[in-house]
């Protein structure tokens, strides 16, 4: 497990969060909300999460990087980015499970609704923290940007496909169901 963030890392994360729209976590968050809100996107992302252990924020990061002109992951970059966000995910995953458990409880205990709403809000805040960490780790990555800025649509689609394929290979190597969900997500993102 990676060490907790040190002062220098916190500074880098705070720097990304405070930077302008091009490199900011806020830009990544707004992009993610927009993509996730497309019809079918949430279902594809959650199916990849639930069936294959995908990190939805990492899925969205690949699309965001493609939009910003990164053609793919540099050597060992994907692993480094996963390691960077692991401490946040270690807290986020059990919280997500608790929220899902509470959803069932809400059906038989009406007073659980308020607790469910609080946990959901906390989960969303942690998702934002995860995105700050991912953006910071990705920002300092060695991946090369495209000469076209911003990339044209075909380049962006290709870059998103490359990011997505690399991540799916990492979490579900050769699994046809994962590949189909990835293809669905790619189609949704660019329809």
mmCIF file of C-alpha atoms in Angstrom:
data_model
loop_
_atom_site.group_PDB
_atom_site.id
_atom_site.type_symbol
_atom_site.label_atom_id
_atom_site.label_comp_id
_atom_site.label_asym_id
_atom_site.label_seq_id
_atom_site.Cartn_x
_atom_site.Cartn_y
_atom_site.Cartn_z
ATOM 1 C CA UNK A 1 0.000 0.000 0.000
ATOM 2 C CA UNK A 2 1.361 3.445 -0.848
ATOM 3 C CA UNK A 3 2.516 5.755 1.903
ATOM 4 C CA UNK A 4 0.138 8.483 3.052
ATOM 5 C CA UNK A 5 0.520 11.759 1.187
ATOM 6 C CA UNK A 6 3.453 13.853 2.334
ATOM 7 C CA UNK A 7 3.501 17.639 2.453
ATOM 8 C CA UNK A 8 4.867 17.879 -1.100
ATOM 9 C CA UNK A 9 2.099 15.695 -2.448
ATOM 10 C CA UNK A 10 -0.574 17.710 -0.681
ATOM 11 C CA UNK A 11 0.924 20.812 -2.231
ATOM 12 C CA UNK A 12 0.763 19.278 -5.717
ATOM 13 C CA UNK A 13 -2.841 18.195 -5.164
ATOM 14 C CA UNK A 14 -3.840 21.602 -3.842
ATOM 15 C CA UNK A 15 -2.090 23.190 -6.814
ATOM 16 C CA UNK A 16 -4.138 21.144 -9.275
ATOM 17 C CA UNK A 17 -7.373 21.943 -7.451
ATOM 18 C CA UNK A 18 -6.575 25.667 -7.504
ATOM 19 C CA UNK A 19 -5.293 25.825 -11.082
ATOM 20 C CA UNK A 20 -7.234 27.074 -14.086
ATOM 21 C CA UNK A 21 -9.859 25.143 -16.048
ATOM 22 C CA UNK A 22 -7.371 23.303 -18.311
ATOM 23 C CA UNK A 23 -5.625 21.441 -15.502
ATOM 24 C CA UNK A 24 -8.061 21.730 -12.663
ATOM 25 C CA UNK A 25 -9.855 19.041 -10.755
ATOM 26 C CA UNK A 26 -12.944 21.194 -11.181
ATOM 27 C CA UNK A 27 -12.580 20.781 -14.951
ATOM 28 C CA UNK A 28 -12.220 17.033 -14.564
ATOM 29 C CA UNK A 29 -15.237 16.928 -12.231
ATOM 30 C CA UNK A 30 -17.435 18.970 -14.598
ATOM 31 C CA UNK A 31 -16.306 16.819 -17.538
ATOM 32 C CA UNK A 32 -17.066 13.640 -15.571
ATOM 33 C CA UNK A 33 -20.534 14.810 -14.545
ATOM 34 C CA UNK A 34 -21.330 15.685 -18.150
ATOM 35 C CA UNK A 35 -20.159 12.323 -19.503
ATOM 36 C CA UNK A 36 -21.727 10.321 -16.663
ATOM 37 C CA UNK A 37 -25.056 12.089 -17.260
ATOM 38 C CA UNK A 38 -25.312 10.854 -20.866
ATOM 39 C CA UNK A 39 -28.012 8.209 -21.342
ATOM 40 C CA UNK A 40 -26.511 4.797 -20.625
ATOM 41 C CA UNK A 41 -23.123 6.049 -19.383
ATOM 42 C CA UNK A 42 -23.822 5.557 -15.679
ATOM 43 C CA UNK A 43 -25.140 2.055 -16.318
ATOM 44 C CA UNK A 44 -22.051 1.072 -18.347
ATOM 45 C CA UNK A 45 -19.668 2.563 -15.766
ATOM 46 C CA UNK A 46 -21.446 0.907 -12.841
ATOM 47 C CA UNK A 47 -21.575 -2.443 -14.646
ATOM 48 C CA UNK A 48 -17.805 -2.238 -15.180
ATOM 49 C CA UNK A 49 -17.386 -1.282 -11.520
ATOM 50 C CA UNK A 50 -19.659 -3.974 -10.114
ATOM 51 C CA UNK A 51 -18.705 -6.839 -12.433
ATOM 52 C CA UNK A 52 -15.000 -6.160 -12.996
ATOM 53 C CA UNK A 53 -13.882 -3.906 -10.158
ATOM 54 C CA UNK A 54 -13.345 -0.891 -12.405
ATOM 55 C CA UNK A 55 -12.626 2.454 -10.810
ATOM 56 C CA UNK A 56 -15.195 4.731 -12.481
ATOM 57 C CA UNK A 57 -12.996 7.764 -11.867
ATOM 58 C CA UNK A 58 -10.148 6.049 -13.740
ATOM 59 C CA UNK A 59 -12.504 5.246 -16.624
ATOM 60 C CA UNK A 60 -13.537 8.902 -16.751
ATOM 61 C CA UNK A 61 -9.910 10.032 -16.430
ATOM 62 C CA UNK A 62 -9.068 8.249 -19.677
ATOM 63 C CA UNK A 63 -11.806 10.141 -21.508
ATOM 64 C CA UNK A 64 -10.722 13.437 -19.920
ATOM 65 C CA UNK A 65 -7.094 12.848 -20.886
ATOM 66 C CA UNK A 66 -8.202 12.071 -24.442
ATOM 67 C CA UNK A 67 -10.091 15.381 -24.534
ATOM 68 C CA UNK A 68 -6.950 17.160 -23.354
ATOM 69 C CA UNK A 69 -4.840 15.646 -26.142
ATOM 70 C CA UNK A 70 -3.136 12.694 -24.451
ATOM 71 C CA UNK A 71 -2.994 9.776 -26.872
ATOM 72 C CA UNK A 72 -2.691 7.088 -24.202
ATOM 73 C CA UNK A 73 -0.918 6.016 -21.051
ATOM 74 C CA UNK A 74 2.874 6.195 -20.968
ATOM 75 C CA UNK A 75 4.823 3.190 -19.664
ATOM 76 C CA UNK A 76 3.823 2.384 -16.068
ATOM 77 C CA UNK A 77 1.692 5.554 -15.870
ATOM 78 C CA UNK A 78 -1.612 3.734 -15.393
ATOM 79 C CA UNK A 79 -0.196 1.762 -12.479
ATOM 80 C CA UNK A 80 1.245 4.913 -10.941
ATOM 81 C CA UNK A 81 -2.105 6.698 -11.228
ATOM 82 C CA UNK A 82 -3.918 3.712 -9.665
ATOM 83 C CA UNK A 83 -1.427 3.692 -6.786
ATOM 84 C CA UNK A 84 -1.822 7.421 -6.268
ATOM 85 C CA UNK A 85 -5.578 7.134 -5.714
ATOM 86 C CA UNK A 86 -5.480 3.886 -3.718
ATOM 87 C CA UNK A 87 -5.639 5.592 -0.273
ATOM 88 C CA UNK A 88 -8.810 7.462 -1.239
ATOM 89 C CA UNK A 89 -10.357 4.329 -2.753
ATOM 90 C CA UNK A 90 -9.566 2.396 0.446
ATOM 91 C CA UNK A 91 -12.006 4.721 2.233
ATOM 92 C CA UNK A 92 -14.422 5.209 -0.654
ATOM 93 C CA UNK A 93 -15.169 1.540 -1.396
ATOM 94 C CA UNK A 94 -16.430 0.554 2.074
ATOM 95 C CA UNK A 95 -18.450 3.779 2.222
ATOM 96 C CA UNK A 96 -20.054 2.872 -1.125
ATOM 97 C CA UNK A 97 -20.930 -0.580 0.224
ATOM 98 C CA UNK A 98 -22.448 0.971 3.356
ATOM 99 C CA UNK A 99 -24.543 3.353 1.239
ATOM 100 C CA UNK A 100 -25.791 0.481 -0.887
ATOM 101 C CA UNK A 101 -26.684 -1.471 2.246
ATOM 102 C CA UNK A 102 -28.541 1.510 3.636
ATOM 103 C CA UNK A 103 -30.583 1.765 0.444
ATOM 104 C CA UNK A 104 -32.141 -1.580 1.285
ATOM 105 C CA UNK A 105 -32.704 -0.519 4.872
ATOM 106 C CA UNK A 106 -34.548 2.622 3.698
ATOM 107 C CA UNK A 107 -37.269 0.371 2.262
ATOM 108 C CA UNK A 108 -38.156 -0.928 5.729
ATOM 109 C CA UNK A 109 -36.933 1.920 7.976
ATOM 110 C CA UNK A 110 -37.986 5.413 6.823
ATOM 111 C CA UNK A 111 -35.659 7.177 9.279
ATOM 112 C CA UNK A 112 -32.695 5.698 7.399
ATOM 113 C CA UNK A 113 -33.376 8.048 4.453
ATOM 114 C CA UNK A 114 -31.554 10.968 6.092
ATOM 115 C CA UNK A 115 -28.514 8.829 6.882
ATOM 116 C CA UNK A 116 -28.528 7.497 3.323
ATOM 117 C CA UNK A 117 -28.502 11.068 1.972
ATOM 118 C CA UNK A 118 -25.606 12.035 4.259
ATOM 119 C CA UNK A 119 -23.527 9.025 3.249
ATOM 120 C CA UNK A 120 -24.262 9.639 -0.433
ATOM 121 C CA UNK A 121 -23.105 13.269 -0.073
ATOM 122 C CA UNK A 122 -19.923 12.135 1.692
ATOM 123 C CA UNK A 123 -19.316 9.545 -1.012
ATOM 124 C CA UNK A 124 -19.587 12.247 -3.691
ATOM 125 C CA UNK A 125 -17.112 14.436 -1.786
ATOM 126 C CA UNK A 126 -14.674 11.528 -1.661
ATOM 127 C CA UNK A 127 -15.188 10.975 -5.414
ATOM 128 C CA UNK A 128 -14.110 14.591 -5.892
ATOM 129 C CA UNK A 129 -11.039 14.015 -3.707
ATOM 130 C CA UNK A 130 -10.212 10.951 -5.796
ATOM 131 C CA UNK A 131 -10.453 13.057 -8.928
ATOM 132 C CA UNK A 132 -8.112 15.689 -7.475
ATOM 133 C CA UNK A 133 -5.572 12.970 -6.742
ATOM 134 C CA UNK A 134 -6.028 11.391 -10.169
ATOM 135 C CA UNK A 135 -5.694 14.732 -11.947
ATOM 136 C CA UNK A 136 -2.552 15.517 -9.958
ATOM 137 C CA UNK A 137 -0.987 12.138 -10.681
ATOM 138 C CA UNK A 138 -1.973 12.319 -14.334
ATOM 139 C CA UNK A 139 -0.803 15.899 -14.750
ATOM 140 C CA UNK A 140 2.762 15.020 -13.886
ATOM 141 C CA UNK A 141 2.686 11.890 -16.037
ATOM 142 C CA UNK A 142 5.151 11.388 -18.849
ATOM 143 C CA UNK A 143 2.487 10.850 -21.517
ATOM 144 C CA UNK A 144 2.941 12.941 -24.635
ATOM 145 C CA UNK A 145 0.262 15.340 -25.730
ATOM 146 C CA UNK A 146 -0.951 15.476 -29.287
ATOM 147 C CA UNK A 147 0.393 18.290 -31.447
ATOM 148 C CA UNK A 148 -3.241 19.270 -32.097
ATOM 149 C CA UNK A 149 -4.664 21.271 -29.258
ATOM 150 C CA UNK A 150 -7.466 20.610 -28.804
ATOM 151 C CA UNK A 151 -7.431 17.285 -30.646
ATOM 152 C CA UNK A 152 -9.929 16.772 -33.443
ATOM 153 C CA UNK A 153 -12.864 14.426 -32.824
ATOM 154 C CA UNK A 154 -11.290 11.397 -34.538
ATOM 155 C CA UNK A 155 -8.079 11.792 -32.527
ATOM 156 C CA UNK A 156 -10.064 12.176 -29.327
ATOM 157 C CA UNK A 157 -12.107 9.045 -30.037
ATOM 158 C CA UNK A 158 -8.940 7.081 -30.830
ATOM 159 C CA UNK A 159 -7.202 8.348 -27.685
ATOM 160 C CA UNK A 160 -10.219 7.505 -25.521
ATOM 161 C CA UNK A 161 -10.306 4.012 -27.035
ATOM 162 C CA UNK A 162 -6.585 3.531 -26.291
ATOM 163 C CA UNK A 163 -6.979 4.689 -22.681
ATOM 164 C CA UNK A 164 -10.059 2.506 -22.214
ATOM 165 C CA UNK A 165 -8.494 -0.593 -23.812
ATOM 166 C CA UNK A 166 -5.406 -0.337 -21.603
ATOM 167 C CA UNK A 167 -7.488 -0.058 -18.452
ATOM 168 C CA UNK A 168 -9.861 -2.875 -19.413
ATOM 169 C CA UNK A 169 -6.895 -5.113 -20.246
ATOM 170 C CA UNK A 170 -5.554 -4.398 -16.773
ATOM 171 C CA UNK A 171 -8.771 -5.235 -14.900
ATOM 172 C CA UNK A 172 -10.445 -7.838 -17.139
ATOM 173 C CA UNK A 173 -7.943 -9.126 -19.673
ATOM 174 C CA UNK A 174 -9.719 -10.501 -22.726
ATOM 175 C CA UNK A 175 -13.158 -10.639 -21.100
ATOM 176 C CA UNK A 176 -15.721 -10.144 -23.857
ATOM 177 C CA UNK A 177 -18.381 -8.735 -21.533
ATOM 178 C CA UNK A 178 -15.951 -6.080 -20.276
ATOM 179 C CA UNK A 179 -14.929 -5.252 -23.831
ATOM 180 C CA UNK A 180 -18.585 -4.900 -24.851
ATOM 181 C CA UNK A 181 -19.316 -2.593 -21.914
ATOM 182 C CA UNK A 182 -16.226 -0.569 -22.851
ATOM 183 C CA UNK A 183 -17.398 -0.348 -26.470
ATOM 184 C CA UNK A 184 -20.829 0.752 -25.252
ATOM 185 C CA UNK A 185 -19.274 3.438 -23.060
ATOM 186 C CA UNK A 186 -17.105 4.678 -25.930
ATOM 187 C CA UNK A 187 -20.131 4.875 -28.229
ATOM 188 C CA UNK A 188 -22.139 6.713 -25.578
ATOM 189 C CA UNK A 189 -19.340 9.179 -24.927
ATOM 190 C CA UNK A 190 -19.124 10.179 -28.583
ATOM 191 C CA UNK A 191 -22.752 9.934 -29.712
#
